[in-house]
XYZ file of C-alpha atoms in Angstrom:
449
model
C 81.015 68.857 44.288
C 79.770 69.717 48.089
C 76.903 72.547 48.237
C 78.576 75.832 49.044
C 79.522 76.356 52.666
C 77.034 79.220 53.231
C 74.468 76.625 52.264
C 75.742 74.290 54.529
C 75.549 76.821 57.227
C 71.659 77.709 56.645
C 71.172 74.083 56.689
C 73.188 74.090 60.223
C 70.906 76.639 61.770
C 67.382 75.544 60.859
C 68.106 71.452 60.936
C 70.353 70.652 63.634
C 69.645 67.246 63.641
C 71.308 66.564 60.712
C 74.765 67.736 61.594
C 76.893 64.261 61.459
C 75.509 64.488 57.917
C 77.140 68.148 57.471
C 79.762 67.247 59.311
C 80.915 64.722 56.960
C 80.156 67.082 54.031
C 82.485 70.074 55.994
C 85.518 67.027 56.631
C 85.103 66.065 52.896
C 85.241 69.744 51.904
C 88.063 70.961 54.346
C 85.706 73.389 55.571
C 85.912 72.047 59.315
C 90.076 73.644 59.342
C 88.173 77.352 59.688
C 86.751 78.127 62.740
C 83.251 79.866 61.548
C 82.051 76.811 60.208
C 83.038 74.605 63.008
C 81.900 76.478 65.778
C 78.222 76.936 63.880
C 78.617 72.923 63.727
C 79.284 72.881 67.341
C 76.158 75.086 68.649
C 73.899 72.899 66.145
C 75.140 69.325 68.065
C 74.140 71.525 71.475
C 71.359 72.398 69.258
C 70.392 68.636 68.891
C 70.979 67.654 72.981
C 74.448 66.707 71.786
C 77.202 67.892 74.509
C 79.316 65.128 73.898
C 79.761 65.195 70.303
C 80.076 69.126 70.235
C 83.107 68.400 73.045
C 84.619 66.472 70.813
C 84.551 68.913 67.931
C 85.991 71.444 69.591
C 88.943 69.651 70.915
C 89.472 68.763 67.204
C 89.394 72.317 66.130
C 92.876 73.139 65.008
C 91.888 77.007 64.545
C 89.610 78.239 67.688
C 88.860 82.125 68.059
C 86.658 83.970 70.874
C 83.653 82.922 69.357
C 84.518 79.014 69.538
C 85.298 79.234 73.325
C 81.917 81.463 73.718
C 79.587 78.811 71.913
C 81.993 75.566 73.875
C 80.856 77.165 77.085
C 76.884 78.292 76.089
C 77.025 74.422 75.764
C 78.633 72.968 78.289
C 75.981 75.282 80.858
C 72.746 74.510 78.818
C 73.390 71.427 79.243
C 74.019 71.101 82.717
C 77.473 70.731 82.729
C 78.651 73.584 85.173
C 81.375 72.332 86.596
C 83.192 71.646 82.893
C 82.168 74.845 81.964
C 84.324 76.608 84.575
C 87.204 74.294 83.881
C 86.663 75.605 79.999
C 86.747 78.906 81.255
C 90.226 78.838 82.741
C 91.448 76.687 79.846
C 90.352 79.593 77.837
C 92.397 82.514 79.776
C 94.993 80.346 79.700
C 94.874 80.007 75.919
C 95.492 83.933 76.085
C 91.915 84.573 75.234
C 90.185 87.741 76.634
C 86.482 86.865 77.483
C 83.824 88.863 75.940
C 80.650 90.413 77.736
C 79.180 87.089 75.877
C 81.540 84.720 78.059
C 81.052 87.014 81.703
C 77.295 85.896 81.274
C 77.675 82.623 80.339
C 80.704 81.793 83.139
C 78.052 83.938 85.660
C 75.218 81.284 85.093
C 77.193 78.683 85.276
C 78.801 79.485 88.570
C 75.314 80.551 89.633
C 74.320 77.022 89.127
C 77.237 75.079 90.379
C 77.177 77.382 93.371
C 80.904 77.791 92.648
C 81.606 81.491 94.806
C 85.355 82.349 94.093
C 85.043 81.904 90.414
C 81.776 83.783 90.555
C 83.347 86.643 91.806
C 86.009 86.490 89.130
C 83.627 86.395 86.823
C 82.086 89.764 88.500
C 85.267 91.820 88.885
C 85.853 91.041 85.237
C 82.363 92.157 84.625
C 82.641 95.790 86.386
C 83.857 96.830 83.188
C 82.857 94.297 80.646
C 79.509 94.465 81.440
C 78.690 97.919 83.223
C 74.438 98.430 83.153
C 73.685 94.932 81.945
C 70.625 93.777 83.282
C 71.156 90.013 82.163
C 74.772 90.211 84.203
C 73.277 91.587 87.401
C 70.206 89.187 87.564
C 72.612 85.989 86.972
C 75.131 87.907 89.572
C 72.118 88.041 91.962
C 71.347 84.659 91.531
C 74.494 83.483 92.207
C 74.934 85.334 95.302
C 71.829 84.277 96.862
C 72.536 80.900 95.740
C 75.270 81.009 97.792
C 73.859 82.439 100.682
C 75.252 85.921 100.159
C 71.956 87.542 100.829
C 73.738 91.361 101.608
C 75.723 90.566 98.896
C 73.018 89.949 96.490
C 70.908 93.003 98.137
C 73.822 95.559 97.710
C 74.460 94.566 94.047
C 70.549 94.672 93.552
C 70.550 98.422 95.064
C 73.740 99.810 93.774
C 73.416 98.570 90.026
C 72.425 101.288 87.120
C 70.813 99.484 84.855
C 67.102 99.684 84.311
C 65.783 96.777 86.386
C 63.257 94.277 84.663
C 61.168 91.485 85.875
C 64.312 88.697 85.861
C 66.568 90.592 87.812
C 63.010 91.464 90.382
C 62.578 87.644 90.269
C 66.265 86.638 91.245
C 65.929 88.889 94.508
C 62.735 88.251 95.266
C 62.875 84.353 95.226
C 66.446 84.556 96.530
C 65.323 86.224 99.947
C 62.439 83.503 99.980
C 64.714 80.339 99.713
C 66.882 81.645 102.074
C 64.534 82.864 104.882
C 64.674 86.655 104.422
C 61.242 87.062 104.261
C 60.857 90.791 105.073
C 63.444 91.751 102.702
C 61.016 90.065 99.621
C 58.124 91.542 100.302
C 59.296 95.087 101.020
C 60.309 94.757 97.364
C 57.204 93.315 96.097
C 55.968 96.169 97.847
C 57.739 98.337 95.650
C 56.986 97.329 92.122
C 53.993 96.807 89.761
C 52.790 93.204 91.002
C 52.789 90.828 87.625
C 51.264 87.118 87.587
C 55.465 86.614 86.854
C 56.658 87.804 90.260
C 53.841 86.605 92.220
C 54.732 82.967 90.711
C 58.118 83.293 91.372
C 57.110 84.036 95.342
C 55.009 81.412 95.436
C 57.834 78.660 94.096
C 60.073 80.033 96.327
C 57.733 79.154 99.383
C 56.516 75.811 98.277
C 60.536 75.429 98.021
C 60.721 76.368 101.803
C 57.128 75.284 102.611
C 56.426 78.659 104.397
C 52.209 78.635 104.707
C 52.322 82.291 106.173
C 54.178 84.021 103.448
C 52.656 81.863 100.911
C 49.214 82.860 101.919
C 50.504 86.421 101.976
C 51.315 85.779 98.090
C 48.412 84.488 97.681
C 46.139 87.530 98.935
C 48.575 90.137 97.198
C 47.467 87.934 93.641
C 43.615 88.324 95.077
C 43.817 92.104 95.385
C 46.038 92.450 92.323
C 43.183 90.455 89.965
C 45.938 87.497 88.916
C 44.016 84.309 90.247
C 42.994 83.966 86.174
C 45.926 83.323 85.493
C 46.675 79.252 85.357
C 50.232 79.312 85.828
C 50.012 81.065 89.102
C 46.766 79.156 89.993
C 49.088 75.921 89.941
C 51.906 77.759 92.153
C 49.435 78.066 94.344
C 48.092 74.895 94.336
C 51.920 72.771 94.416
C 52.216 75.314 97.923
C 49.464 75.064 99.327
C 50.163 70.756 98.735
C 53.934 71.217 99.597
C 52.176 72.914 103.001
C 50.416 69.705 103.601
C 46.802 71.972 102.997
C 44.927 69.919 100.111
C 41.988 71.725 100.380
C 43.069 74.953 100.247
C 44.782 73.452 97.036
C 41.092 72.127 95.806
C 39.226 75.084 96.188
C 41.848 77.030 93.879
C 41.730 74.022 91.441
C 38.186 74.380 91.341
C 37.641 77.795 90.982
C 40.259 77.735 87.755
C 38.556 78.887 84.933
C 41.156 77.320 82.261
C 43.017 73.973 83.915
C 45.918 72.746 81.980
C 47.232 69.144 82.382
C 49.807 70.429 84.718
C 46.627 71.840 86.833
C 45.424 68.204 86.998
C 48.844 66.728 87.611
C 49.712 68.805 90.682
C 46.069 68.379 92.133
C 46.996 64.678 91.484
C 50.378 64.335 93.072
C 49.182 66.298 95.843
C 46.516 64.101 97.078
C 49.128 61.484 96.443
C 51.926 63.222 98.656
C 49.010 62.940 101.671
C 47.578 59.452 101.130
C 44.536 60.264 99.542
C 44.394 57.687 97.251
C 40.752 57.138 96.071
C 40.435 61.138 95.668
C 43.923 60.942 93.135
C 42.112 58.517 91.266
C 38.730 60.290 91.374
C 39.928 63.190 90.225
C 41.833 61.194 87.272
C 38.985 59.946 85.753
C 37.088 63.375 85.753
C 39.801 64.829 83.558
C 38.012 62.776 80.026
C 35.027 64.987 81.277
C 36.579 68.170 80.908
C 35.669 70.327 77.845
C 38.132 70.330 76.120
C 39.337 67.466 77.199
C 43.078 67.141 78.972
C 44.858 64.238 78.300
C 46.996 62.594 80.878
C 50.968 63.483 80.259
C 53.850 60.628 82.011
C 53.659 62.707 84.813
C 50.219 62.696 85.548
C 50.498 58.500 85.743
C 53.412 58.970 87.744
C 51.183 61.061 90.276
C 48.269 57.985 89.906
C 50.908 55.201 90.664
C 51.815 57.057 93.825
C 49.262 57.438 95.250
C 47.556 53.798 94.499
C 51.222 52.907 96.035
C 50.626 55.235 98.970
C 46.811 54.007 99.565
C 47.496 50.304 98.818
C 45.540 50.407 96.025
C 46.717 47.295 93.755
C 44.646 46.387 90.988
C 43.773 50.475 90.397
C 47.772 50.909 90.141
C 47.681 48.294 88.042
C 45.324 49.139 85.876
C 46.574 52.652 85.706
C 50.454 50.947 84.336
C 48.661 48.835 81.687
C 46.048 52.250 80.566
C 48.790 54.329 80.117
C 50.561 52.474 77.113
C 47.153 51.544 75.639
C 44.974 54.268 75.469
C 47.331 57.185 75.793
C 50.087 55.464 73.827
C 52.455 56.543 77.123
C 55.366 54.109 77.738
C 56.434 54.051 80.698
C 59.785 54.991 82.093
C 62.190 53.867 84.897
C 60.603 56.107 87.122
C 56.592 54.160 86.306
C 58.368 51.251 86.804
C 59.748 51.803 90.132
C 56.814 53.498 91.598
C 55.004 50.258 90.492
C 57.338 47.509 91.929
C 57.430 49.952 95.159
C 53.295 49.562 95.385
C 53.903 45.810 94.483
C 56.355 45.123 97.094
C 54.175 46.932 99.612
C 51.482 45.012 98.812
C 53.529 41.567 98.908
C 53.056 40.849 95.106
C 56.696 40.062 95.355
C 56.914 37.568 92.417
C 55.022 39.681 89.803
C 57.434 42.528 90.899
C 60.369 40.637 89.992
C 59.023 39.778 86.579
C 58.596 43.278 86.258
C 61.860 44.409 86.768
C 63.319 41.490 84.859
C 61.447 42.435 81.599
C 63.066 46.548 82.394
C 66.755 45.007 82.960
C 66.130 42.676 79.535
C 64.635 45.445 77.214
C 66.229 48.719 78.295
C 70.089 48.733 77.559
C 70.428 50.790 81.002
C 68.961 49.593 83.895
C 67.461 52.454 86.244
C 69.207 52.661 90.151
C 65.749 53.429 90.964
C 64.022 50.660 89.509
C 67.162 49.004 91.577
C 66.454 50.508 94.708
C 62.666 49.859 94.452
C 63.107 46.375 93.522
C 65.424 46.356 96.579
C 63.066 48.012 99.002
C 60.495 45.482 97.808
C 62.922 42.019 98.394
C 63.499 43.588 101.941
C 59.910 44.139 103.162
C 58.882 40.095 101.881
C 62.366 39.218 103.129
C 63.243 37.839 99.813
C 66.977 37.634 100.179
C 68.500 35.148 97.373
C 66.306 37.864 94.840
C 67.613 40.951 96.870
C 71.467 39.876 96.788
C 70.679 39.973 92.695
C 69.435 43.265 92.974
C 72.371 44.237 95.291
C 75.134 43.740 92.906
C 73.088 45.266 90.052
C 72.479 48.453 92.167
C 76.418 48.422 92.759
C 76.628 48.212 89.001
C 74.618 50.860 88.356
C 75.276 53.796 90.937
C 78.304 52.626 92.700
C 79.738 55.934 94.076
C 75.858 56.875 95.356
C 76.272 56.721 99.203
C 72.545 56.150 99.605
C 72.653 52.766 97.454
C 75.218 51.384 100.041
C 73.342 52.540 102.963
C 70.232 50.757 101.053
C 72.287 47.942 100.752
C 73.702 47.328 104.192
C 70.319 48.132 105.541
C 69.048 44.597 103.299
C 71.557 42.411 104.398
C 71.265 43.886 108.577
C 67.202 42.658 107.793
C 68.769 39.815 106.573
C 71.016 38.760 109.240
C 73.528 39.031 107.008
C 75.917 40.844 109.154
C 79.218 40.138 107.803
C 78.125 41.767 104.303
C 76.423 44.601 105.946
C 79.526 45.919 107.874
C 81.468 45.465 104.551
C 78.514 48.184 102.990
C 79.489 50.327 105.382
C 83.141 50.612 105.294
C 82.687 50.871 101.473
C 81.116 54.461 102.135
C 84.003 55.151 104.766
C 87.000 54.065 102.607
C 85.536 55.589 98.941
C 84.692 58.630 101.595
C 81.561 58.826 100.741
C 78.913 61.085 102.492
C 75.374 60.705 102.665
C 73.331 64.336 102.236
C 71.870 64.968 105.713
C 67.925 64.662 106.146
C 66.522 67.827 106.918
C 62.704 68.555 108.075
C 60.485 71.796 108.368
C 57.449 73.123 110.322
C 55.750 75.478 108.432
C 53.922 78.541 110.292
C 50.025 79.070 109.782
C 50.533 82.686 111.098
């Protein structure tokens, strides 16, 4: 006989990972026919990083209620999946389901996220009434709006709504006006509420985001004044703008005056002396991290931030010490993206033929091979002109991100170096028959004041 359901269900909540095992229990049992127990088996596979699986579950329910649809979609956004979520949504009110306050909010985030505007304000009109005074609905509404470039939009709904505002919904505006240039609008609000280490950090992501140095310093003196420069979590906001604003030392005298660094601290010092070619200070300040008291170990992203800038400074046989350290004294294996900032330093360097037993032993031991390892790998045949090696690397990237237009411009790019003219036009009118469009480059000058 199967434990009772209601044990089966505490199991659920507290041990996600072991839902295929429940799941076979609830099949076994007939449990999965009711809808309570299959939609707590669906949010523990979200539970467990499990999209697909809980996908599949619910398009095998044969009973579905409110509550199914509500814990389908919390699923399908947590998860990234924004797009499908919306989809779900109209599936839903087609179904003859009436969404909940629960559903408004979820369906807001998730057309937040995908940017998707006439849905969005669906979702709002429905929420007029639905949701009247609920803080979480307005920030995600705010979000959305500014998102979509709807500053006014976002503004008036910030004004006009009744419910008590709390740091989230300050947040949304705030780093809303930032990203999209409406600089006077976000700090005449800061100007009007209690300054928190919360808000301030919110300001200062939204100008590294835009790489505005004026307002960012502006950020930085109202956190002076306000006594929040103790605080480590805005300490590294401050230090990824002042890096993302090409000022390093600005960065390193608020990494030095830190009185508690964190390995994210060290990490965006790191990368930021990478991101300006300073590739003997990177590694300098690497080592002094086993000095600290207490010590800070090194995270993946930290030896990303080393092999970047060896790779931007030429520096060879540190990079490649740095690969080998990472797996053997930090127990750190290294992902597609060490890989690829390792062939890229190789192939700079001209170590072409170590490269390429690099990426061979990635393609033979990982089950998926990475399109940036791909496009590294390719960036590296191209600069030692290594064609017969590059045309591998070619197909595989095809293999691997075919509907990317950036891989076929990479492509065509390699075979025009390699006089290879008739392949390179074919690249090309890949992109225009698929109708593929590469994302424009964009640049910015940031203002000292």
């Amino acid at each position: 006989m199967w434990p009772p359901l209601a044990a089966l269900l505490r199991r659920l909540s507290s041990h996600p990972f072991d839902s295929p095992v429940i799941h076979a229990n609830l099949v076994k049992s007939s449990s999965i026919s009711s809808p309570i127990p299959a939609t707590a088996l669906l949010t523990a596979y979200a539970n467990a990083g499990l999209p697909a699986a809980a996908s599949r579950l619910f398009d095998e329910m044969p009973t579905r209620d409110a509550v199914a649809w509500n814990a389908l979609l919390a699923c399908l956004v947590c998860h990234a999946r924004p797009c499908a979520a919306v989809a779900a949504f109209r599936d839903m009110a087609t179904a003859g389901f009436t969404p909940t306050a629960t559903t408004l909010c979820t369906m807001a985030k998730a057309c937040a996220t995908s940017r998707a505007l006439r849905p969005g304000r669906q979702v709002h009109a429905r929420s007029i009434l639905a949701c009247q005074g609920d803080v979480i609905m307005a920030t995600t509404l705010v979000d959305l709006y500014m998102s979509c470039g709807l500053v006014e939009e976002a503004l008036r709904l910030f004004m006009c709504t009744d419910c008590p505002k709390d740091v989230a919904l300050y947040n949304a505006v705030i780093s809303g006006c930032v990203e999209n240039g409406r600089f006077r609008e976000a700090f005449f609000i800061l100007g009007r509420i209690e300054l928190n280490g919360i808000t301030l950090t919110c300001a200062l992501t939204a100008c590294s985001a835009t790489a505005n140095l004026m307002y960012g310093m502006q950020v930085h003196c109202k956190a002076l004044r306000g006594g929040f420069t103790l605080e480590t979590i805005l300490c590294n906001a401050l230090i990824d703008m002042y890096a993302k604003c090409g000022r390093t030392t600005a960065a390193r005298m608020v990494f030095d005056r830190m009185t508690c660094r964190n390995v994210v601290s060290w990490s965006s010092m790191i990368d930021a002396y990478s991101h300006h070619g300073h590739g003997e200070a990177a590694l300098d300040l690497f080592k002094r991290m086993d000095e600290t008291v207490p010590v800070v170990l090194p995270n993946a992203i930290t030896f990303l931030a080393v092999l970047s800038a060896c790779g931007q400074s030429g520096l060879v046989d540190e990079g490649r010490a740095m690969f080998h350290l990472m797996k053997r004294q930090y127990g750190i294996n290294p992902g597609p993206e060490h890989y690829a900032c390792f062939i890229d330093l190789l192939g700079r360097a001209g170590q072409i033929d170590e490269a390429w037993d690099l990426y061979c032993s990635f393609s033979t031991t990982r089950s998926e091979l990475s399109g940036s390892i791909c496009v590294a790998m390719l960036n590296a045949c191209r600069a030692n002109m290594d064609v017969v090696r590059g045309n591998k690397v070619a197909l595989h990237l095809l293999e691997v991100d075919p509907e990317n237009p950036g891989s076929h411009v990479l492509i065509s790019n390699f075979h025009a170096a390699a006089r290879q003219w008739f392949e390179s036009d074919e690249s090309r009118r890949i992109i225009i028959d698929k109708g593929l469009r590469k994302e424009a480059a964009s640049s910015h000058i940031s203002s000292t004041g």
